[in-house]
Short mmCIF file of C-alpha atoms and ligand atoms in Angstrom, two decimals:
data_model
loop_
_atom_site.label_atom_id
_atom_site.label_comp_id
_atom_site.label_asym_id
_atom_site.label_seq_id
_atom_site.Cartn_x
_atom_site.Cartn_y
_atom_site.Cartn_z
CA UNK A 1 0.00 0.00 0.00
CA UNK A 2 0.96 3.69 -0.91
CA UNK A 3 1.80 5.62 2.05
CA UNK A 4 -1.65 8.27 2.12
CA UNK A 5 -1.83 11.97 3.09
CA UNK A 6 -4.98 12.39 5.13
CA UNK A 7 -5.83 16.42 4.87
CA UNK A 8 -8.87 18.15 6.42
CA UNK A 9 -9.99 20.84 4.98
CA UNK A 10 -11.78 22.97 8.12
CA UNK A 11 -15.26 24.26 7.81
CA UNK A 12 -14.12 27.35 9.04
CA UNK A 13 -11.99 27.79 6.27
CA UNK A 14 -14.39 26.69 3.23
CA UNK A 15 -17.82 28.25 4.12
CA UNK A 16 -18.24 31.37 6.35
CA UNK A 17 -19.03 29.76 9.33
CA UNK A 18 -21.48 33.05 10.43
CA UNK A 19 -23.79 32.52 7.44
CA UNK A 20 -25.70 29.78 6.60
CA UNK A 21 -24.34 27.40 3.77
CA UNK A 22 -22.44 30.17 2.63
CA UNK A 23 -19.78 27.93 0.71
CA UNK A 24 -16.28 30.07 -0.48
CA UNK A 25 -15.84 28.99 -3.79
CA UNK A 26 -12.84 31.33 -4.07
CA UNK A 27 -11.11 29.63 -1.61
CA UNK A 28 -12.00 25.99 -2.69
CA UNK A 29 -11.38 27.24 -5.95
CA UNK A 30 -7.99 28.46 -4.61
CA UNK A 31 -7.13 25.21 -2.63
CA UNK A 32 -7.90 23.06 -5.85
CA UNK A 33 -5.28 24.63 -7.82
CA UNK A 34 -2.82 24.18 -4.92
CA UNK A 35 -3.63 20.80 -4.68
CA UNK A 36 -3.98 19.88 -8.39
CA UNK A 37 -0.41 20.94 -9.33
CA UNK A 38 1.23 18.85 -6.97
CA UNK A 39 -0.15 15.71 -8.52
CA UNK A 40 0.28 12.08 -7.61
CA UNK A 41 0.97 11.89 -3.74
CA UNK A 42 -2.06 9.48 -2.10
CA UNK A 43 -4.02 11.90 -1.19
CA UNK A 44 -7.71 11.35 1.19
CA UNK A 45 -9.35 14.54 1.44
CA UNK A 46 -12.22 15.41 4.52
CA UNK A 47 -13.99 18.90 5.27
CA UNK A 48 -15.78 19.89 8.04
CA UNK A 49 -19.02 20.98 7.67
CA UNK A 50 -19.16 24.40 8.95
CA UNK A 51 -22.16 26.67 7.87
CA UNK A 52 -23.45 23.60 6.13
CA UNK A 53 -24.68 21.30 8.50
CA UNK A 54 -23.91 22.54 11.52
CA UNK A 55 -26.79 25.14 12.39
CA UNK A 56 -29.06 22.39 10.63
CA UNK A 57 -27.64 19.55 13.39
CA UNK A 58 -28.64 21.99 15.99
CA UNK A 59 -31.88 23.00 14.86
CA UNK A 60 -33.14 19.27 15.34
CA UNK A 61 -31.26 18.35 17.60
CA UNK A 62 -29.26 15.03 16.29
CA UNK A 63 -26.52 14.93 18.72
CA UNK A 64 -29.13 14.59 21.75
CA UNK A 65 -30.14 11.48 19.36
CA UNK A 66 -33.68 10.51 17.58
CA UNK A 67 -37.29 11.76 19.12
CA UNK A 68 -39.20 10.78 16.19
CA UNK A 69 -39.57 14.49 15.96
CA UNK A 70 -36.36 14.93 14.75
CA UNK A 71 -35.90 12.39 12.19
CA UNK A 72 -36.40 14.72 9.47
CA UNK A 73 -32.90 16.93 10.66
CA UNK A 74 -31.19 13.45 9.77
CA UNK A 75 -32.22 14.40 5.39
CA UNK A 76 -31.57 17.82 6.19
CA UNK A 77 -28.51 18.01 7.43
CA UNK A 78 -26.90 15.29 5.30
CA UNK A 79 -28.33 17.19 2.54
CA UNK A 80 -26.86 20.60 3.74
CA UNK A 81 -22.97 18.94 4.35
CA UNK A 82 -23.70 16.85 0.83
CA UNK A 83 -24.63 20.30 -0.95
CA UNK A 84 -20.63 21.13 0.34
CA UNK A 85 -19.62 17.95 -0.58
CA UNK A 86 -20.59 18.13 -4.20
CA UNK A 87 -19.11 22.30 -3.83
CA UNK A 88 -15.88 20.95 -3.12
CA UNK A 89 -15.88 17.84 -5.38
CA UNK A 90 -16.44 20.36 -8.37
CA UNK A 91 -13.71 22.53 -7.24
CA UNK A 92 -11.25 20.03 -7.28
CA UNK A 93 -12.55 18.23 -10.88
CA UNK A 94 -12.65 21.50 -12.30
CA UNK A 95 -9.02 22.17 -11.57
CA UNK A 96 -7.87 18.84 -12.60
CA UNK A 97 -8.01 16.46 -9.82
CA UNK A 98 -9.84 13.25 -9.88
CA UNK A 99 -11.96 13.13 -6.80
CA UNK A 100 -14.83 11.49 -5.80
CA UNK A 101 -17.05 12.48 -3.25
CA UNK A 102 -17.91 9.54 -0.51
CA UNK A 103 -21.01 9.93 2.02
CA UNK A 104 -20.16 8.50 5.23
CA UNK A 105 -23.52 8.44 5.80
CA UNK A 106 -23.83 5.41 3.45
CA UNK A 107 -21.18 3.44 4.74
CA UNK A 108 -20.90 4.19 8.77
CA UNK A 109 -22.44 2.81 11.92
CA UNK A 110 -21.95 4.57 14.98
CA UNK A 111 -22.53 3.94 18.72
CA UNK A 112 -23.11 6.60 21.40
CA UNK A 113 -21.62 8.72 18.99
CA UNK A 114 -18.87 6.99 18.22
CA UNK A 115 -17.91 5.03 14.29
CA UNK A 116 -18.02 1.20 15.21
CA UNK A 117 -18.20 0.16 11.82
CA UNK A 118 -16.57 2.42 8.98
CA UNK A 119 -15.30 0.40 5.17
CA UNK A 120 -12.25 1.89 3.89
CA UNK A 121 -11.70 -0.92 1.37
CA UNK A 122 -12.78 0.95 -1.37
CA UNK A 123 -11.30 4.37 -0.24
CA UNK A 124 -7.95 2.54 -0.29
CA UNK A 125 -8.56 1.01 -3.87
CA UNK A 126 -9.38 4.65 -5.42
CA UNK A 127 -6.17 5.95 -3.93
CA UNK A 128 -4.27 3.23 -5.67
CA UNK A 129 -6.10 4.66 -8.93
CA UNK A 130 -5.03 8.05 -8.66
CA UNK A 131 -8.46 8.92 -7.22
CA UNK A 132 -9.05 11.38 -4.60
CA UNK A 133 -11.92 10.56 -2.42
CA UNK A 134 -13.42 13.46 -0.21
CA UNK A 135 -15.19 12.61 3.01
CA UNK A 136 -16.96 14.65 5.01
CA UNK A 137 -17.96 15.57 8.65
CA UNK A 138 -21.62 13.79 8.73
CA UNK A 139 -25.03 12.68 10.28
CA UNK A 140 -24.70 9.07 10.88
CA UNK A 141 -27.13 6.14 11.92
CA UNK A 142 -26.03 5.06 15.47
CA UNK A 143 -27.47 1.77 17.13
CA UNK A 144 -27.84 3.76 20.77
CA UNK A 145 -29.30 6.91 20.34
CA UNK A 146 -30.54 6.63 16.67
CA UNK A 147 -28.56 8.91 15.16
CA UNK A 148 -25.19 11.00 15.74
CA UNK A 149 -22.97 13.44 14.71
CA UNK A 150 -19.35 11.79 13.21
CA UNK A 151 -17.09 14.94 12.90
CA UNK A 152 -14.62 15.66 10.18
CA UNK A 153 -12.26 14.88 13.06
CA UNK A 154 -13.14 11.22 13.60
CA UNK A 155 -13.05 10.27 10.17
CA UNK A 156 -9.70 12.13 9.93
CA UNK A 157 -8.61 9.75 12.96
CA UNK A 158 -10.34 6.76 11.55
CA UNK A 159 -9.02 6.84 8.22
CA UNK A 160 -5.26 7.91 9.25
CA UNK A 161 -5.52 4.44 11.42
CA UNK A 162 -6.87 2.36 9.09
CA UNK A 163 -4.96 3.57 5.82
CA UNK A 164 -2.16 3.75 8.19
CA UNK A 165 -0.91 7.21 7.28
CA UNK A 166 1.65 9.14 8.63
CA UNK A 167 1.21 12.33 7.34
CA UNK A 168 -2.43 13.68 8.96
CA UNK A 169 -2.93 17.30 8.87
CA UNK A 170 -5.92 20.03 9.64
CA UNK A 171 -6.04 22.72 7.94
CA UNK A 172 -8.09 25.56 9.23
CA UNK A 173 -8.83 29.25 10.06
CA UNK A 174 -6.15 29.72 12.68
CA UNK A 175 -2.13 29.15 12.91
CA UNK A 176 -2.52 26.39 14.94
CA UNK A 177 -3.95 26.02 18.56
CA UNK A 178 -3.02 28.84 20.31
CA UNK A 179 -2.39 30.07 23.89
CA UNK A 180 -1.81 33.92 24.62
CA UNK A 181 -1.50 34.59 21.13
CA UNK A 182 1.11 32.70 20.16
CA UNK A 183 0.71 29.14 18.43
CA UNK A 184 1.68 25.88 20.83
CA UNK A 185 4.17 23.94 19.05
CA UNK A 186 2.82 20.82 20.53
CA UNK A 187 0.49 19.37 22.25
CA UNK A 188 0.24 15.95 24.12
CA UNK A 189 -1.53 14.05 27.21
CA UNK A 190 1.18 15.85 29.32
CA UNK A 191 0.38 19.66 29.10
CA UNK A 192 -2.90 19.74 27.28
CA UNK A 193 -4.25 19.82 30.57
CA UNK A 194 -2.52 23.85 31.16
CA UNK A 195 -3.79 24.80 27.51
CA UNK A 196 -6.94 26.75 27.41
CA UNK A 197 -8.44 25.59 24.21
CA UNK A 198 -11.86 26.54 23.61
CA UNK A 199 -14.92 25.68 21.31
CA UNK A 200 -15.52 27.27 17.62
CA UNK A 201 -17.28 30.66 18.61
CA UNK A 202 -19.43 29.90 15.76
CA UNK A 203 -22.29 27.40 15.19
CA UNK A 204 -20.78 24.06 15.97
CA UNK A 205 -21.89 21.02 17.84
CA UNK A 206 -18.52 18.86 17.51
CA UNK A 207 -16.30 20.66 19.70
CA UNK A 208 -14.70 23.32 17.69
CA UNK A 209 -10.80 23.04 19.04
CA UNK A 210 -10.94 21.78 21.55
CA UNK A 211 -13.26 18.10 20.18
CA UNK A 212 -10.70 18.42 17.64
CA UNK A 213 -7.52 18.12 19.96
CA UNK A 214 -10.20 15.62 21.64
CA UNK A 215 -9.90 13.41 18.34
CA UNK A 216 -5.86 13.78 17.61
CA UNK A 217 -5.14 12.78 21.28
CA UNK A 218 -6.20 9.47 20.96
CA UNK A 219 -4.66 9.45 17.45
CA UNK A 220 -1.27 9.84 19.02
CA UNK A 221 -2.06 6.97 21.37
CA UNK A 222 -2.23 5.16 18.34
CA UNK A 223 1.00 6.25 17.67
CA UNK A 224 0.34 8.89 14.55
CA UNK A 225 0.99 12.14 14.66
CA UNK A 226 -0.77 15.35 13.32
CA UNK A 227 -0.72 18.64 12.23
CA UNK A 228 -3.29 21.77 12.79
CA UNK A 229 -1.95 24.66 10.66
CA UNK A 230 -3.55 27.65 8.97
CA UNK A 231 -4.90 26.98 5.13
CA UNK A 232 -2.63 29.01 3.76
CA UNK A 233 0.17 26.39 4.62
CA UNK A 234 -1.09 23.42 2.81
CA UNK A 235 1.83 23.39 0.27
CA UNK A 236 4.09 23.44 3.37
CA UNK A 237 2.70 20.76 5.47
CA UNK A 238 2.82 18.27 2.16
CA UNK A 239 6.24 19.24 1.43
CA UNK A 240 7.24 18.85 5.50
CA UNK A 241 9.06 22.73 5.16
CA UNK A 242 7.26 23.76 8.63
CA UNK A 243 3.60 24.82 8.59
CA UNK A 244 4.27 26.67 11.67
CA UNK A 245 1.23 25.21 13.71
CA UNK A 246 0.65 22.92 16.14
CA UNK A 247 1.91 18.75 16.18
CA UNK A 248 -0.13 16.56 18.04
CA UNK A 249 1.60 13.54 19.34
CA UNK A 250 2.49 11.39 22.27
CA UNK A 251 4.51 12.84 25.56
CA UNK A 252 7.95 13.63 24.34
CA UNK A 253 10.31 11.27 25.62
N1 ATP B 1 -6.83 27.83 21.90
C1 ATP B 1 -7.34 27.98 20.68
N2 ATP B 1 -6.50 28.14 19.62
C2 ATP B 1 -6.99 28.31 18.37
N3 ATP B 1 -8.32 28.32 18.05
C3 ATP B 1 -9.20 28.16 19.07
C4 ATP B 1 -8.75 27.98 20.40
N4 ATP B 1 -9.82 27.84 21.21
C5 ATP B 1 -10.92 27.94 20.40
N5 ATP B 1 -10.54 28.14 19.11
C6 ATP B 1 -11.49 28.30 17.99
O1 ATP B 1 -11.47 27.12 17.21
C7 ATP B 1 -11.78 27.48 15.86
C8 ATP B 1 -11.41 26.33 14.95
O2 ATP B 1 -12.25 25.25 15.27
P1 ATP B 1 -13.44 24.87 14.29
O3 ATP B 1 -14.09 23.62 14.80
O4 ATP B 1 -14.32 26.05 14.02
O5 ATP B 1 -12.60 24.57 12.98
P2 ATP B 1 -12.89 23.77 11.68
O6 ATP B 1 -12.34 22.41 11.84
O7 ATP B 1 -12.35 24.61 10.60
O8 ATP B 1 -14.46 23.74 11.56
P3 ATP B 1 -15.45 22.49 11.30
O9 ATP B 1 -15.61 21.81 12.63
O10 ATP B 1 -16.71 23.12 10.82
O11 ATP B 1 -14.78 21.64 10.30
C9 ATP B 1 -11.00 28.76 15.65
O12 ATP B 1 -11.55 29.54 14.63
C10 ATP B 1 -11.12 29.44 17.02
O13 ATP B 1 -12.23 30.33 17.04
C1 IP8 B 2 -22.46 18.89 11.46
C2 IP8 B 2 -22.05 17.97 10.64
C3 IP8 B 2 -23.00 17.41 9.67
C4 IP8 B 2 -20.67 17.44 10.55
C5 IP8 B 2 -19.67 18.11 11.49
O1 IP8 B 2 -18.33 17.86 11.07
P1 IP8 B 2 -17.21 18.92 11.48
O2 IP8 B 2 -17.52 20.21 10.81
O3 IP8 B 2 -15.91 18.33 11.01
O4 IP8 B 2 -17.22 19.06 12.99
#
């Protein structure tokens, strides 16, 4: 197997997270090219879901799980994060790049919130085609409470395990996580714990930062480490030139 690039693309950073599914094609637009001239590196793409899905998963309600009142937020908010989806799937074929976008919707189980069942197979087949599949932060069917929100940030953490990737990286609308202003180099078990790291302070029921830190924690248990870095240092985090963010990985030794 090819050794995959996971990359997140924040949904701070493609929609205006104040609006509501107010996608920024310019800046998808802008990413694609970035991504489409570097060619050929494995590459699995996820985004977040930001104005797209997120005030719709609050509005019903689907992280408190199904009512029978809500079942209805479980269309409209996959349909809100899909409407992204298919946004940043056109981006990306329009500047060159073969991607394909994949619902985890369709293919996830969850329990109390959490992915037990998730099938990469075929995710690992279209990488070995040159394909570029692009998951997303989604509502998901979950045998406990009916239904649940799976973040960007779990997939990211489920896919880097099971495509066994060692480069995993976030892009979004900050530096990196940061702590008086200045961006924490990195973070482990050992002094997240002294870092004030807050939620989105925009619509978000996943956590904003601080779910995400949540995620890559138990990602460096597994022994992979990650990167949280500001959008405009894609290029450098693929090339490994310092993105000047944040690395999340296990205590240093
Ligand atoms: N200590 C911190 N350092 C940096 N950002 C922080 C911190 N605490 C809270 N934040 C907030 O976290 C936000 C990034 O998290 P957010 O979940 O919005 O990102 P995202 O992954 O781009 O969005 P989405 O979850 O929609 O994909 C920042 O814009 C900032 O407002
Ligand atoms: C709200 C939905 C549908 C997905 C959330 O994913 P995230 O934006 O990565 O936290």
């Amino acid at each position: 197997m090819t050794e995959t690039v996971v990359l997140k693309l924040g949904g701070s950073v493609i929609t205006d997270k104040s609006g509501e599914c107010a996608i920024d094609h310019a800046r998808l637009r802008e990413i694609a090219a970035h991504l489409a001239a570097r060619g050929a590196a494995a590459l699995v793409l996820v985004h977040g879901a930001g104005s797209c899905g997120h005030p719709e998963a609050r509005r019903y309600r689907i992280g408190d799980g199904l009512t029978g009142e809500n079942v209805p937020g479980i269309y409209e908010t996959h349909a809100a994060v899909s409407r992204l989806n298919a946004a940043v799937v056109g981006s990306l074929r329009d500047a060159g790049v073969e991607a394909i976008g994949i619902h985890p919707l369709d293919l996830g189980l969850a329990e109390g919130g959490r992915l037990v069942s998730f099938e990469t197979r075929h995710i690992v087949e279209m990488t070995e085609h040159g394909i570029v599949p692009v998951l997303h932060g989604d509502v998901v069917m979950d045998r406990l409470q009916g239904s649940c929100i799976v973040s960007g940030d779990q997939l990211v953490t489920r896919l880097a395990v099971e495509l066994s990737s060692r480069r995993v990286g976030l892009a979004t609308d900050v530096p990196g996580v940061l702590q008086n202003g200045s961006v924490v180099p990195r973070i482990d078990r050992e002094n997240v714990a002294t870092l004030d790291i807050g939620g989105s302070g925009k619509t978000d029921v996943t956590g904003g930062m601080r779910g995400k830190i949540m995620e890559l924690l138990e990602l460096a248990d597994a022994g992979i480490e990650s990167h949280i870095f500001h959008v405009s240092k894609i290029d450098r985090f693929l090339d490994d030139t310092g993105h000047g963010g944040t690395t999340i990985g296990r205590d240093a030794p």
